[in-house]
């Protein structure tokens, strides 16, 4: 399927939006780009189990608003390189990819926006490389200190995060997620508002997951989280921060959203009452 269904910038059918490959931080990333190179850059970071396509509704509006947009497949996903060693998926490496991507624009900093795991890395970049972030946008993921404290003390969050523990098992998560034409991964996306993901969308996701080591690359992010944990060097976020939170998230407790803002020097929380974890798909405007 990976060869039959495109997973590059041709999915958006806009000649002004293109696919590039950039080697940054020692890894080759597939990056979808759009906009004038002289405009301020915005980096959009997808989460699990998506790829750059998760942001396809956001690219044109941001270009029209005067930004240069870069949307990478993060390492381990879709068309980007998928290192075998789980150490390659440590937080410092994943953040290093984004800092390198920003540097490839010949700018010192960029606006960084992330959802799910992409938001976790956006938080990490802001804490590990604060000079690289102009403004920070976070969708439905908590500040790392808040998540760690809640995961280790709140049984409800432990139950919601059961899959994080399951992913630590060798080979079984890959087998589980590939069964039934990736039925478990599709089920995860369908925890969104009905109709959010079309069958065409799901075929595109299946094509990305079906690439060589496609599922292993994604799962290795979770394995590195436990096997090679790395705390950032600070807890306070200096960059102006907007946290957008879909209140019907089935994976994370909503109480963690305002707690995360407390770690921001200049933070704001916008709640979307009808939004789920997939809020940027359901409410792209």
Tab-separated table of C-alpha atoms in Angstrom:
chain	number	residue	atom	x	y	z
A	1	UNK	CA	0.000	0.000	0.000
A	2	UNK	CA	2.865	2.389	0.745
A	3	UNK	CA	3.737	2.534	-2.948
A	4	UNK	CA	0.129	2.688	-4.154
A	5	UNK	CA	-0.972	5.675	-2.056
A	6	UNK	CA	1.083	8.860	-1.954
A	7	UNK	CA	2.262	10.137	1.408
A	8	UNK	CA	4.155	13.251	0.312
A	9	UNK	CA	3.106	16.839	-0.413
A	10	UNK	CA	1.164	15.751	-3.512
A	11	UNK	CA	-1.676	14.840	-1.127
A	12	UNK	CA	-2.702	18.507	-0.852
A	13	UNK	CA	-2.759	19.130	-4.625
A	14	UNK	CA	-1.161	22.580	-4.405
A	15	UNK	CA	1.940	23.339	-6.487
A	16	UNK	CA	3.055	25.903	-3.898
A	17	UNK	CA	3.357	23.170	-1.250
A	18	UNK	CA	6.289	20.835	-1.810
A	19	UNK	CA	8.211	17.926	-0.311
A	20	UNK	CA	11.884	18.262	0.538
A	21	UNK	CA	14.467	16.152	2.320
A	22	UNK	CA	16.742	17.805	4.836
A	23	UNK	CA	19.518	16.187	6.826
A	24	UNK	CA	19.547	17.686	10.300
A	25	UNK	CA	21.029	16.400	13.549
A	26	UNK	CA	22.400	13.400	11.655
A	27	UNK	CA	19.019	12.181	10.382
A	28	UNK	CA	17.256	12.593	7.037
A	29	UNK	CA	13.798	14.124	7.407
A	30	UNK	CA	11.021	14.459	4.890
A	31	UNK	CA	9.647	17.997	5.241
A	32	UNK	CA	6.609	19.574	3.608
A	33	UNK	CA	7.225	23.273	3.042
A	34	UNK	CA	5.212	26.247	1.841
A	35	UNK	CA	5.371	30.023	1.859
A	36	UNK	CA	7.951	32.730	1.161
A	37	UNK	CA	11.405	31.879	2.467
A	38	UNK	CA	11.747	35.425	3.788
A	39	UNK	CA	8.654	35.113	5.994
A	40	UNK	CA	8.970	34.079	9.661
A	41	UNK	CA	9.027	30.285	10.001
A	42	UNK	CA	6.419	28.152	11.733
A	43	UNK	CA	7.214	24.499	12.448
A	44	UNK	CA	4.232	22.160	12.876
A	45	UNK	CA	4.918	18.900	14.711
A	46	UNK	CA	2.608	15.901	14.380
A	47	UNK	CA	2.043	13.244	17.016
A	48	UNK	CA	1.288	9.530	17.194
A	49	UNK	CA	0.167	7.863	14.975
A	50	UNK	CA	0.091	10.618	12.379
A	51	UNK	CA	2.579	12.088	9.928
A	52	UNK	CA	2.929	15.544	8.376
A	53	UNK	CA	-0.556	15.147	6.854
A	54	UNK	CA	-2.097	15.736	10.269
A	55	UNK	CA	-1.508	19.459	9.678
A	56	UNK	CA	-2.684	19.642	6.071
A	57	UNK	CA	-5.611	21.945	6.909
A	58	UNK	CA	-3.295	24.443	8.597
A	59	UNK	CA	-0.667	24.997	5.910
A	60	UNK	CA	-2.469	27.324	3.482
A	61	UNK	CA	-4.045	29.553	6.176
A	62	UNK	CA	-0.647	30.074	7.797
A	63	UNK	CA	0.970	30.917	4.455
A	64	UNK	CA	-1.824	33.400	3.770
A	65	UNK	CA	-1.173	34.909	7.193
A	66	UNK	CA	2.441	35.599	6.191
A	67	UNK	CA	4.415	32.637	7.477
A	68	UNK	CA	6.917	30.190	6.065
A	69	UNK	CA	5.567	26.765	7.033
A	70	UNK	CA	7.626	23.631	7.660
A	71	UNK	CA	5.898	20.357	8.520
A	72	UNK	CA	8.307	17.459	9.022
A	73	UNK	CA	7.659	13.783	9.232
A	74	UNK	CA	9.460	13.360	12.522
A	75	UNK	CA	12.146	10.691	12.733
A	76	UNK	CA	10.652	7.227	12.701
A	77	UNK	CA	7.579	8.317	10.736
A	78	UNK	CA	6.425	7.964	7.134
A	79	UNK	CA	9.172	9.111	4.717
A	80	UNK	CA	11.737	10.207	7.300
A	81	UNK	CA	14.657	8.087	8.437
A	82	UNK	CA	13.919	5.409	11.035
A	83	UNK	CA	16.973	4.598	13.149
A	84	UNK	CA	16.974	1.116	14.675
A	85	UNK	CA	18.455	1.906	18.094
A	86	UNK	CA	15.842	3.124	20.587
A	87	UNK	CA	18.445	5.559	21.977
A	88	UNK	CA	18.011	7.504	18.745
A	89	UNK	CA	14.517	8.430	19.929
A	90	UNK	CA	15.583	10.143	23.151
A	91	UNK	CA	14.007	13.518	23.821
A	92	UNK	CA	17.291	15.343	23.251
A	93	UNK	CA	17.622	13.783	19.783
A	94	UNK	CA	14.026	14.532	18.809
A	95	UNK	CA	14.383	18.128	19.967
A	96	UNK	CA	17.727	18.350	18.200
A	97	UNK	CA	15.981	17.471	14.949
A	98	UNK	CA	13.685	20.468	15.310
A	99	UNK	CA	16.471	22.861	16.266
A	100	UNK	CA	18.394	21.647	13.225
A	101	UNK	CA	15.332	22.099	11.026
A	102	UNK	CA	14.926	25.668	12.258
A	103	UNK	CA	18.614	26.334	11.565
A	104	UNK	CA	18.137	25.018	8.009
A	105	UNK	CA	15.862	28.025	7.374
A	106	UNK	CA	18.834	30.303	8.142
A	107	UNK	CA	16.923	31.637	11.147
A	108	UNK	CA	17.861	31.379	14.791
A	109	UNK	CA	14.325	30.741	15.963
A	110	UNK	CA	10.797	29.888	14.843
A	111	UNK	CA	7.264	29.571	16.102
A	112	UNK	CA	6.843	25.932	17.159
A	113	UNK	CA	3.433	24.258	17.297
A	114	UNK	CA	2.793	20.642	18.226
A	115	UNK	CA	0.042	18.128	18.859
A	116	UNK	CA	0.275	14.940	20.950
A	117	UNK	CA	3.901	13.681	20.806
A	118	UNK	CA	4.667	16.685	18.611
A	119	UNK	CA	3.500	18.903	21.467
A	120	UNK	CA	5.687	16.954	23.896
A	121	UNK	CA	8.691	17.720	21.702
A	122	UNK	CA	7.583	21.339	21.325
A	123	UNK	CA	7.586	21.619	25.129
A	124	UNK	CA	11.012	19.976	25.210
A	125	UNK	CA	12.483	22.297	22.572
A	126	UNK	CA	11.229	25.312	24.530
A	127	UNK	CA	12.895	23.984	27.706
A	128	UNK	CA	16.074	22.515	26.202
A	129	UNK	CA	16.670	25.182	23.539
A	130	UNK	CA	14.683	28.250	24.654
A	131	UNK	CA	16.421	30.603	22.228
A	132	UNK	CA	15.069	28.563	19.304
A	133	UNK	CA	11.393	29.232	20.090
A	134	UNK	CA	9.687	32.562	19.385
A	135	UNK	CA	6.217	31.409	20.374
A	136	UNK	CA	4.968	28.038	21.484
A	137	UNK	CA	1.686	26.391	20.487
A	138	UNK	CA	0.560	23.255	22.342
A	139	UNK	CA	-2.425	21.058	21.473
A	140	UNK	CA	-3.651	18.480	23.986
A	141	UNK	CA	-0.429	17.519	25.706
A	142	UNK	CA	0.724	18.636	29.122
A	143	UNK	CA	3.960	20.136	30.370
A	144	UNK	CA	6.404	17.253	31.048
A	145	UNK	CA	6.582	17.880	34.795
A	146	UNK	CA	2.791	17.852	35.076
A	147	UNK	CA	2.490	14.658	33.065
A	148	UNK	CA	5.143	12.808	35.066
A	149	UNK	CA	3.632	13.838	38.384
A	150	UNK	CA	0.108	12.909	37.300
A	151	UNK	CA	1.058	9.616	35.656
A	152	UNK	CA	2.824	8.417	38.792
A	153	UNK	CA	0.145	9.536	41.258
A	154	UNK	CA	-3.254	9.443	39.584
A	155	UNK	CA	-4.815	6.002	38.890
A	156	UNK	CA	-7.200	7.480	36.309
A	157	UNK	CA	-4.312	8.789	34.226
A	158	UNK	CA	-2.428	5.513	34.649
A	159	UNK	CA	-5.432	3.700	33.204
A	160	UNK	CA	-5.737	6.157	30.313
A	161	UNK	CA	-2.040	5.665	29.549
A	162	UNK	CA	-2.108	1.848	29.556
A	163	UNK	CA	-0.776	1.704	26.009
A	164	UNK	CA	2.461	3.457	27.046
A	165	UNK	CA	3.293	0.450	29.203
A	166	UNK	CA	2.163	-2.027	26.538
A	167	UNK	CA	4.499	-0.410	24.000
A	168	UNK	CA	7.511	-1.413	26.097
A	169	UNK	CA	7.085	-5.074	25.079
A	170	UNK	CA	9.310	-6.201	22.167
A	171	UNK	CA	7.639	-6.891	18.774
A	172	UNK	CA	4.117	-7.414	20.160
A	173	UNK	CA	2.940	-3.788	19.716
A	174	UNK	CA	4.009	-3.943	16.062
A	175	UNK	CA	2.066	-7.174	15.536
A	176	UNK	CA	-0.949	-5.778	17.368
A	177	UNK	CA	-1.119	-2.531	15.405
A	178	UNK	CA	-0.649	-4.149	11.995
A	179	UNK	CA	-3.432	-6.679	12.453
A	180	UNK	CA	-6.675	-6.185	10.539
A	181	UNK	CA	-5.185	-3.595	8.160
A	182	UNK	CA	-4.037	-1.438	11.085
A	183	UNK	CA	-7.415	-1.629	12.823
A	184	UNK	CA	-6.126	-0.567	16.285
A	185	UNK	CA	-4.503	2.580	14.886
A	186	UNK	CA	-7.627	3.418	12.902
A	187	UNK	CA	-9.682	2.933	16.068
A	188	UNK	CA	-7.500	5.510	17.800
A	189	UNK	CA	-8.182	8.108	15.120
A	190	UNK	CA	-11.880	7.283	15.227
A	191	UNK	CA	-12.017	8.288	18.884
A	192	UNK	CA	-12.506	11.719	17.318
A	193	UNK	CA	-15.839	13.338	16.461
A	194	UNK	CA	-17.644	11.094	13.911
A	195	UNK	CA	-16.723	11.967	10.342
A	196	UNK	CA	-13.476	13.734	11.262
A	197	UNK	CA	-11.336	11.271	9.302
A	198	UNK	CA	-12.638	10.182	5.895
A	199	UNK	CA	-11.914	6.799	4.368
A	200	UNK	CA	-9.505	8.572	2.014
A	201	UNK	CA	-7.695	10.026	5.018
A	202	UNK	CA	-7.464	6.603	6.639
A	203	UNK	CA	-6.040	5.053	3.476
A	204	UNK	CA	-3.322	7.709	3.522
A	205	UNK	CA	-2.504	6.925	7.115
A	206	UNK	CA	-2.407	3.209	6.379
A	207	UNK	CA	0.052	3.886	3.549
A	208	UNK	CA	2.347	5.774	5.951
A	209	UNK	CA	2.119	3.033	8.590
A	210	UNK	CA	2.802	0.363	5.957
A	211	UNK	CA	6.203	1.737	5.048
A	212	UNK	CA	9.221	-0.304	6.128
A	213	UNK	CA	9.623	-0.113	9.923
A	214	UNK	CA	6.674	2.268	9.896
A	215	UNK	CA	5.087	1.027	13.113
A	216	UNK	CA	8.383	0.268	14.873
A	217	UNK	CA	9.627	3.806	14.305
A	218	UNK	CA	6.519	5.247	15.941
A	219	UNK	CA	6.520	2.852	18.897
A	220	UNK	CA	10.212	3.470	19.572
A	221	UNK	CA	9.350	6.965	20.803
A	222	UNK	CA	7.493	5.351	23.706
A	223	UNK	CA	10.211	2.795	24.318
A	224	UNK	CA	12.862	5.512	24.558
A	225	UNK	CA	10.656	7.411	26.996
A	226	UNK	CA	11.028	4.569	29.504
A	227	UNK	CA	14.378	3.074	28.502
A	228	UNK	CA	16.300	6.327	28.027
A	229	UNK	CA	14.476	9.044	29.990
A	230	UNK	CA	15.884	12.563	29.774
A	231	UNK	CA	14.577	15.504	31.738
A	232	UNK	CA	15.103	18.943	30.181
A	233	UNK	CA	17.479	21.288	32.016
A	234	UNK	CA	14.724	23.653	33.205
A	235	UNK	CA	11.007	23.635	34.017
A	236	UNK	CA	9.922	27.214	33.253
A	237	UNK	CA	8.875	28.095	29.686
A	238	UNK	CA	10.045	31.532	28.627
A	239	UNK	CA	8.359	31.794	25.225
A	240	UNK	CA	4.780	33.119	25.036
A	241	UNK	CA	2.680	29.961	25.075
A	242	UNK	CA	-0.817	29.092	23.895
A	243	UNK	CA	-2.286	25.781	25.038
A	244	UNK	CA	-5.368	24.631	23.124
A	245	UNK	CA	-7.262	21.816	24.794
A	246	UNK	CA	-10.085	19.640	23.504
A	247	UNK	CA	-12.112	18.947	26.633
A	248	UNK	CA	-13.261	15.512	25.447
A	249	UNK	CA	-9.772	14.049	25.254
A	250	UNK	CA	-9.999	10.352	26.131
A	251	UNK	CA	-6.243	9.988	26.699
A	252	UNK	CA	-5.365	12.824	29.082
A	253	UNK	CA	-7.063	14.348	32.107
A	254	UNK	CA	-8.201	17.912	31.453
A	255	UNK	CA	-7.060	19.070	34.881
A	256	UNK	CA	-3.482	18.932	33.592
A	257	UNK	CA	-4.060	21.751	31.097
A	258	UNK	CA	-4.286	24.649	33.621
A	259	UNK	CA	-1.552	23.021	35.697
A	260	UNK	CA	0.715	23.200	32.629
A	261	UNK	CA	0.076	26.922	32.194
A	262	UNK	CA	1.512	27.477	35.666
A	263	UNK	CA	4.935	26.531	34.268
A	264	UNK	CA	4.783	29.273	31.606
A	265	UNK	CA	6.062	32.832	32.073
A	266	UNK	CA	3.423	34.035	29.602
A	267	UNK	CA	0.804	31.319	29.083
A	268	UNK	CA	-2.792	31.217	27.920
A	269	UNK	CA	-5.261	28.317	27.836
A	270	UNK	CA	-8.047	28.040	25.271
A	271	UNK	CA	-10.523	25.240	25.916
A	272	UNK	CA	-12.561	23.672	23.102
A	273	UNK	CA	-15.542	22.096	24.916
A	274	UNK	CA	-16.567	19.858	21.999
A	275	UNK	CA	-13.019	18.975	20.961
A	276	UNK	CA	-11.428	15.579	21.485
A	277	UNK	CA	-7.742	14.689	21.424
A	278	UNK	CA	-7.898	15.339	17.660
A	279	UNK	CA	-8.959	18.951	18.121
A	280	UNK	CA	-6.896	20.373	15.221
A	281	UNK	CA	-8.752	18.104	12.804
A	282	UNK	CA	-12.171	18.840	14.269
A	283	UNK	CA	-11.689	22.608	14.701
A	284	UNK	CA	-8.934	23.606	12.261
A	285	UNK	CA	-9.877	27.301	12.234
